[in-house]
Amino acid sequence: MLLLADRGFYSFYVWGQARRSGAQLARRVQAGLRPYWLRDLDDRSWLAVITNPAVGLRRSQKDRLREDAGQGRDLD
């Protein structure tokens, strides 16, 4: 299942619910969000990681998450 959502419906809580359902997610997000680019995709879109600011991760933790994502590991 592929779940598409527009930027008006972005939240980490809803994202987590959708992820736990087993769906793949494609979302648009608000312009002020700063995703961490991982790589370009064949369809000219790109893959990114977005960390939840409410969690309060240290830089080293964010770097480890980004490395795991870049290697294709599940981040849940």
Coordinates of C-alpha atoms in Angstrom, one line a residue:
M1 CA 0.0 0.0 0.0
L2 CA 1.2 3.5 -0.8
L3 CA 0.0 6.4 1.3
L4 CA 0.1 9.9 -0.3
A5 CA -0.4 13.0 1.9
D6 CA -0.1 16.7 1.3
R7 CA 1.8 19.1 3.5
G8 CA -1.2 20.2 5.5
F9 CA -1.4 16.8 7.1
Y10 CA 2.2 16.4 8.3
S11 CA 2.9 15.2 11.8
F12 CA 5.3 12.7 13.3
Y13 CA 2.4 11.0 15.2
V14 CA 0.4 10.4 12.0
W15 CA 3.5 9.4 10.1
G16 CA 4.2 6.8 12.8
Q17 CA 0.7 5.4 12.6
A18 CA 0.9 5.1 8.9
R19 CA 4.3 3.4 9.1
R20 CA 3.1 0.9 11.6
S21 CA 0.3 -0.1 9.2
G22 CA 2.9 -1.4 6.8
A23 CA 2.2 1.3 4.2
Q24 CA 5.0 3.0 2.2
L25 CA 4.7 6.8 2.5
A26 CA 5.2 9.6 0.1
R27 CA 4.5 13.0 1.6
R28 CA 4.8 16.7 0.9
V29 CA 5.9 18.9 3.8
Q30 CA 5.9 22.6 4.6
A31 CA 8.6 24.8 3.0
G32 CA 10.3 25.6 6.3
L33 CA 11.1 22.0 7.1
R34 CA 14.8 21.1 6.6
P35 CA 15.1 17.5 5.5
Y36 CA 18.5 15.8 5.3
W37 CA 19.2 14.7 1.7
L38 CA 20.3 11.1 1.3
R39 CA 20.2 10.5 -2.5
D40 CA 18.5 11.4 -5.7
L41 CA 16.0 8.9 -7.1
D42 CA 15.4 7.8 -10.7
D43 CA 12.2 9.8 -11.0
R44 CA 14.0 13.1 -10.2
S45 CA 12.7 13.1 -6.6
W46 CA 15.0 12.5 -3.7
L47 CA 15.1 10.5 -0.5
A48 CA 15.6 12.3 2.8
V49 CA 15.5 11.9 6.6
I50 CA 13.5 14.2 8.9
T51 CA 14.1 13.9 12.6
N52 CA 11.5 14.9 15.2
P53 CA 12.7 18.1 17.0
A54 CA 10.6 17.1 20.0
V55 CA 12.8 14.1 20.7
G56 CA 15.8 16.3 21.3
L57 CA 18.5 14.1 19.6
R58 CA 22.1 15.1 19.9
R59 CA 24.1 15.7 16.7
S60 CA 25.8 12.3 17.0
Q61 CA 22.5 10.5 17.3
K62 CA 21.1 12.3 14.2
D63 CA 24.3 11.5 12.3
R64 CA 23.9 7.8 13.2
L65 CA 20.2 7.8 12.1
R66 CA 21.2 9.4 8.8
E67 CA 23.9 6.8 8.3
D68 CA 21.4 4.0 9.0
A69 CA 18.9 5.5 6.6
G70 CA 21.6 5.9 3.9
Q71 CA 22.4 2.2 4.3
G72 CA 18.7 1.3 3.9
R73 CA 18.2 0.2 7.5
D74 CA 14.7 0.5 9.0
L75 CA 14.6 3.5 11.4
D76 CA 11.4 2.6 13.3

